XYZ file of C-alpha atoms in Angstrom:
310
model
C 23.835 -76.583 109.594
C 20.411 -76.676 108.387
C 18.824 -76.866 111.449
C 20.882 -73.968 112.248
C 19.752 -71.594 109.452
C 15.987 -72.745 110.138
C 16.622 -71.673 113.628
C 17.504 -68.624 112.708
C 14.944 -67.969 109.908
C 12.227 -68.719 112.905
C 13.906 -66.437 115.134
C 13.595 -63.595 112.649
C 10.417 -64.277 111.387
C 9.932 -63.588 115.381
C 11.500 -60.109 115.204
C 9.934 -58.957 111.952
C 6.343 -57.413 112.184
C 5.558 -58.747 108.006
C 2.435 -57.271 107.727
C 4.508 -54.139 108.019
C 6.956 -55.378 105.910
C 4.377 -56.042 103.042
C 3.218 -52.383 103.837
C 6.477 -50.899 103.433
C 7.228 -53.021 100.165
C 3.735 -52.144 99.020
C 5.116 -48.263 99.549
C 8.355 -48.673 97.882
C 6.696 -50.554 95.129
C 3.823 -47.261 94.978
C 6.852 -45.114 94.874
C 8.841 -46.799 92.577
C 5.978 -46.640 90.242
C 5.958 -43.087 91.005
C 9.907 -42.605 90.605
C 9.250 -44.446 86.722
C 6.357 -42.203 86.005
C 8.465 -38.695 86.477
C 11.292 -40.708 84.673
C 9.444 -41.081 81.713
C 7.696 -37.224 82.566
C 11.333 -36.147 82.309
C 12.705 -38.079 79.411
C 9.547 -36.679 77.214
C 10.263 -33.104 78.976
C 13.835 -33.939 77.463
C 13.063 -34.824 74.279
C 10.778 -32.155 73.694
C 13.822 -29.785 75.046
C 15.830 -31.458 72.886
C 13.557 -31.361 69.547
C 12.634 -27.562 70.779
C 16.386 -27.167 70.915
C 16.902 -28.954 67.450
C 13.735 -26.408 65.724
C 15.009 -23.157 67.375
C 18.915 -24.497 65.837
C 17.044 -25.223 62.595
C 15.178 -22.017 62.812
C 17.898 -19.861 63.333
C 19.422 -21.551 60.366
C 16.295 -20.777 58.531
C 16.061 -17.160 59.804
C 19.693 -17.112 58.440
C 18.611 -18.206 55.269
C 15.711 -15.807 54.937
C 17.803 -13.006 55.788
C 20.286 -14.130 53.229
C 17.346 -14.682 50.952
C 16.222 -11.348 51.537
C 19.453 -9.353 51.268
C 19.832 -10.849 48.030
C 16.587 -10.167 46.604
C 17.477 -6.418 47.922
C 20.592 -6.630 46.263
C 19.133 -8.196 43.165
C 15.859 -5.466 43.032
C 18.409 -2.279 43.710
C 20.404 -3.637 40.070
C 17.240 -4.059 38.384
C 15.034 -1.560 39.693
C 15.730 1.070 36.452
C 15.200 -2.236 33.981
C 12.232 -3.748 35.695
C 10.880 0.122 36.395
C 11.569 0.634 32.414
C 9.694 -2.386 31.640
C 6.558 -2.259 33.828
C 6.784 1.691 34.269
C 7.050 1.663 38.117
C 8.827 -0.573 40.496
C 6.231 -2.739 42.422
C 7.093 -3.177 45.973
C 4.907 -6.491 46.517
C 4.364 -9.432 43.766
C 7.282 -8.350 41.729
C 7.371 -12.151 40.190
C 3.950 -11.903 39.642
C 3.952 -8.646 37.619
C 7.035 -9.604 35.495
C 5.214 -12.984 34.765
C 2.184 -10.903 33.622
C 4.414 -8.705 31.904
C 6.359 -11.758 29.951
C 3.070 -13.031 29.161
C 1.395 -9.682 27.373
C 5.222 -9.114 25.682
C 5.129 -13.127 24.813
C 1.207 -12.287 22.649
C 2.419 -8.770 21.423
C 5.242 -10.384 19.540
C 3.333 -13.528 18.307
C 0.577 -10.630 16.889
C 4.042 -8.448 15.640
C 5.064 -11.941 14.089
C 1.436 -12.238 12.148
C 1.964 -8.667 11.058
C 5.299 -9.137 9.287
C 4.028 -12.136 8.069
C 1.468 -10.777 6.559
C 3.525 -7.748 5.655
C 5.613 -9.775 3.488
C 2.939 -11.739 1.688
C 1.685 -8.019 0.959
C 4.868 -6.748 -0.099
C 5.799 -10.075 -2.460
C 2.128 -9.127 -3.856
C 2.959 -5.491 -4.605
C 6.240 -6.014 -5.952
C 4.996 -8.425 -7.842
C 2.315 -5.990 -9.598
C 4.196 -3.382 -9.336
C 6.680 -5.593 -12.407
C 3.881 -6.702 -14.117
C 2.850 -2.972 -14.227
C 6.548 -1.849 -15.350
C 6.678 -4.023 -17.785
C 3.276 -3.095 -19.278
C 4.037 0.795 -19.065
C 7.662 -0.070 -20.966
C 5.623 -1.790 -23.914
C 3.396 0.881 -24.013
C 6.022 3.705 -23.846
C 7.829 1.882 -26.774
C 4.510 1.343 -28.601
C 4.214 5.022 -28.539
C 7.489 5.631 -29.356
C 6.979 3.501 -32.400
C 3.840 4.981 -33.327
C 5.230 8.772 -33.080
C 8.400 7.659 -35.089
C 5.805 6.188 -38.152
C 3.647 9.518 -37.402
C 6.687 11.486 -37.937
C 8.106 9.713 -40.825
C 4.283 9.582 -42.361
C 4.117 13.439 -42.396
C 7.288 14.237 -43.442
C 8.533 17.454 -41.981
C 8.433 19.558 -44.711
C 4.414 18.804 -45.743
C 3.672 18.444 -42.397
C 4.775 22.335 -42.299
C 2.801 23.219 -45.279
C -0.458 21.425 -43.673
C -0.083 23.686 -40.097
C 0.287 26.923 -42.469
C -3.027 26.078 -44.426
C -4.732 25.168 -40.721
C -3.049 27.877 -38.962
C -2.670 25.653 -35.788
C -0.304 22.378 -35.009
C -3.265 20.867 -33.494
C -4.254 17.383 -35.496
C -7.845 17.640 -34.930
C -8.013 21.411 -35.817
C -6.094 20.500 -38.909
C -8.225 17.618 -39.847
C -11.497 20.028 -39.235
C -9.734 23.219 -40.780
C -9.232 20.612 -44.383
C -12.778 19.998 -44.076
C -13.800 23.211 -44.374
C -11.062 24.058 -46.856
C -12.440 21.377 -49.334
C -16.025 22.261 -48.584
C -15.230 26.333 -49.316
C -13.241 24.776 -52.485
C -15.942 22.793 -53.648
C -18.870 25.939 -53.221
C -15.970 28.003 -55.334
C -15.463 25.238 -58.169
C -19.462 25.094 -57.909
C -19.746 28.604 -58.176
C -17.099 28.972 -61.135
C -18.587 25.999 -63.009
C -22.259 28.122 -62.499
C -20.855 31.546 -63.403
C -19.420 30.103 -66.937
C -22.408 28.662 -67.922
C -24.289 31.900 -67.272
C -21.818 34.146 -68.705
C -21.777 32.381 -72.312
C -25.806 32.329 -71.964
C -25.293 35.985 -70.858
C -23.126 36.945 -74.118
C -24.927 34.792 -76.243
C -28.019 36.645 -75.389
C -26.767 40.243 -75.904
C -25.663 39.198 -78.968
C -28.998 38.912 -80.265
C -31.266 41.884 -81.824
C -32.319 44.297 -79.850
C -30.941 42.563 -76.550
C -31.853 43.572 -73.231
C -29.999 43.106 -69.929
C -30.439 39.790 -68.807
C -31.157 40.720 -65.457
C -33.237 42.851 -64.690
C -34.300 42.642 -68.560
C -33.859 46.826 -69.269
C -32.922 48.188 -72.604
C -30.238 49.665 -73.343
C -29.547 52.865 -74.302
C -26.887 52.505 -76.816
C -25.052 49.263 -79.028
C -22.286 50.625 -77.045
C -23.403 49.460 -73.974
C -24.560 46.475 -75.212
C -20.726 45.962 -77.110
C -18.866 47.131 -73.414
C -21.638 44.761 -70.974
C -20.281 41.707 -74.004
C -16.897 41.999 -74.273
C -16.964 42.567 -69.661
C -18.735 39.328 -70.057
C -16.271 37.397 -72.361
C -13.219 38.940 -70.377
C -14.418 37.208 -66.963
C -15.792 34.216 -68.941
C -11.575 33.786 -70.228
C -10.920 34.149 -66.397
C -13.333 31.326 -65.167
C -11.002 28.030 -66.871
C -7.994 29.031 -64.509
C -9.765 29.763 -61.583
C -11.812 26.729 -62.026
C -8.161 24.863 -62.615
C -6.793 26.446 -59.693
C -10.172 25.158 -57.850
C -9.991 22.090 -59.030
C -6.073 21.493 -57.985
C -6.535 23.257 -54.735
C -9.322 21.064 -54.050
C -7.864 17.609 -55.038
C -4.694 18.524 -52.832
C -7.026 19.540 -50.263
C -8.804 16.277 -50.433
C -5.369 14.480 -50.466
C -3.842 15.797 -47.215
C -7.317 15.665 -46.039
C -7.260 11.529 -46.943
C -4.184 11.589 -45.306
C -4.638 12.630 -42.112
C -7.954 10.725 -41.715
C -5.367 7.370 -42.507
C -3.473 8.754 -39.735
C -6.567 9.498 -37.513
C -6.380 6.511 -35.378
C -3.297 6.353 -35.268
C -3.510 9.977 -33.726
C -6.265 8.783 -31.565
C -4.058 6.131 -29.890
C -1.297 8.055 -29.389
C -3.367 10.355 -28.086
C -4.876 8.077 -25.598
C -1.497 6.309 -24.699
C 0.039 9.930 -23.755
C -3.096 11.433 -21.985
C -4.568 8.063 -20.223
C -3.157 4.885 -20.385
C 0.691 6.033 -19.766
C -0.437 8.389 -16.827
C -2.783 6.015 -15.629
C -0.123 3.640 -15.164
C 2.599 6.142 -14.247
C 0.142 6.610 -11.415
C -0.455 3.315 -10.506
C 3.430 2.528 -10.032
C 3.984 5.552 -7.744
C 1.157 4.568 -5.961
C 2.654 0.943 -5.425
C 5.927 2.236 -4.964
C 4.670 4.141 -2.049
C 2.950 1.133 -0.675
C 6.154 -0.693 -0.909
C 8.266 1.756 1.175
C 5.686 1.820 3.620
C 5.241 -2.075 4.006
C 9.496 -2.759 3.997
C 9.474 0.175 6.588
C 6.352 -1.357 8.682
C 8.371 -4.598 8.654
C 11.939 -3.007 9.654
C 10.214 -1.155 12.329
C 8.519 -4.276 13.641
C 11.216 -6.819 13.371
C 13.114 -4.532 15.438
C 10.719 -4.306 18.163
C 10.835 -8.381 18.142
């Protein structure tokens, strides 16, 4: 059987040309290499179809999206274009994020400076109200002072020589009065003077003309007649009777004079203070707490308006 098949193997070998054989495998080998090499050409051509394929899916889905995207920012803009158009005064057609972020930002550092405002609003305002009782309660002390002060003025007076005072000055002013007592003692005092001057001269006068052969004692004439002399004597002694109750009268006037005159110089600072709580210090602080109470309305306004805003 072996001897068979080696028979036959010899008698092939016999009918084959090899070296063509070998030539022909070499080929088929060549083209087999080829065959592989488009294989794998056509498996990367696929895969790149098939990625290309798998992008253009996943960019349709993203194309999708955008569009989505986009009809809801178109949406979104066409509900909020009066607000955001409001807020920035126009509606942007590019960056809107970017404006509203700038926008935020400026609103953000308007109401932190707003905040410092009230802030210091308020410490103003605690500091105003604050004066503004200290102030109060000074003006109420000082109205009562005066009250007080005009009550003992009034009761001091007393209505009824108060009354006779104003006749003898002719005015209700207190200063007048005081002045117009002044001159009322001064004029009292030349008359007493005067009276005091006239009786001495008068009993030299008649004393003199009593004498022999007496001459006026003026101008130092004779006269005519004793009758004269008699008439000039008993002129004399009727004026001299006169001078004791005008000089009384003098004197009285005078010492009441002086007396209401004492008495209103007692009440002189008195009148001064009064005087300067009606016309300065009570104004001056009437003033003073309008002013403040203006500053006050303005400040709780300032912060109402502001918190508002914020």
């Amino acid at each position: 059987m072996l001897l068979y098949k080696e028979h036959d193997l010899k008698s092939t070998e016999g009918t084959v040309d090899i070296s063509k054989l070998k030539q022909e495998i070499d080929q088929l080998a060549k083209d087999k290499l080829e065959l592989d090499a488009k294989i794998s050409q056509l498996s990367s051509e696929m895969n790149r179809l098939h990625l290309q394929s798998s992008a253009q899916a996943q960019i349709d889905v993203l194309k999708k999206d955008k569009g989505s995207k986009e009809e809801n920012i178109r949406r979104l803009k066409a509900k909020q274009e009066d607000t955001i158009s409001y807020l920035l005064g126009h509606m942007p057609t590019t960056n809107i994020r970017t404006q509203i972020d700038d926008y935020v930002g400026k609103q953000t550092e308007s109401v932190k400076t707003l905040r410092q405002e009230v802030h210091q609003s308020k410490n103003q305002l605690s500091t105003k109200e604050a004066e503004k009782k200290m102030i109060s309660e000074t003006l109420r002390k000082k109205e009562e002072d005066l009250k007080s002060k005009l009550f003992y003025l009034f009761i001091t007076l007393k209505i009824l020589t108060w009354k006779k005072i104003f006749s003898v000055c002719g005015s209700q002013n207190f200063d007048d009065g005081l002045l117009t007592f002044k001159d009322k003692m001064s004029q009292t005092q030349d008359t007493r003077g005067s009276l005091l001057g006239a009786e001495h001269f008068f009993k030299k006068y008649a004393t003199d003309l009593e004498k022999d052969d007496p001459c006026c004692p003026l101008c130092h004439r004779e006269f005519d007649t004793d009758q004269e002399v008699k008439e000039l004597v008993i002129e004399l002694k009727n004026k001299l009777r006169m001078v004791p109750a005008k000089l009384q009268k003098a004197e009285k006037d005078l010492d009441e004079f002086r007396k209401k005159y004492d008495s209103m110089m007692q009440l002189k600072p008195l009148k001064e203070n009064i005087s300067t709580l009606t016309s300065k210090e009570i104004p001056e602080l009437k003033t003073k707490l309008k002013k403040l109470n203006e500053d006050i309305g303005t400040l709780r306004t300032t912060i109402e308006e502001v918190t508002i805003l914020y």
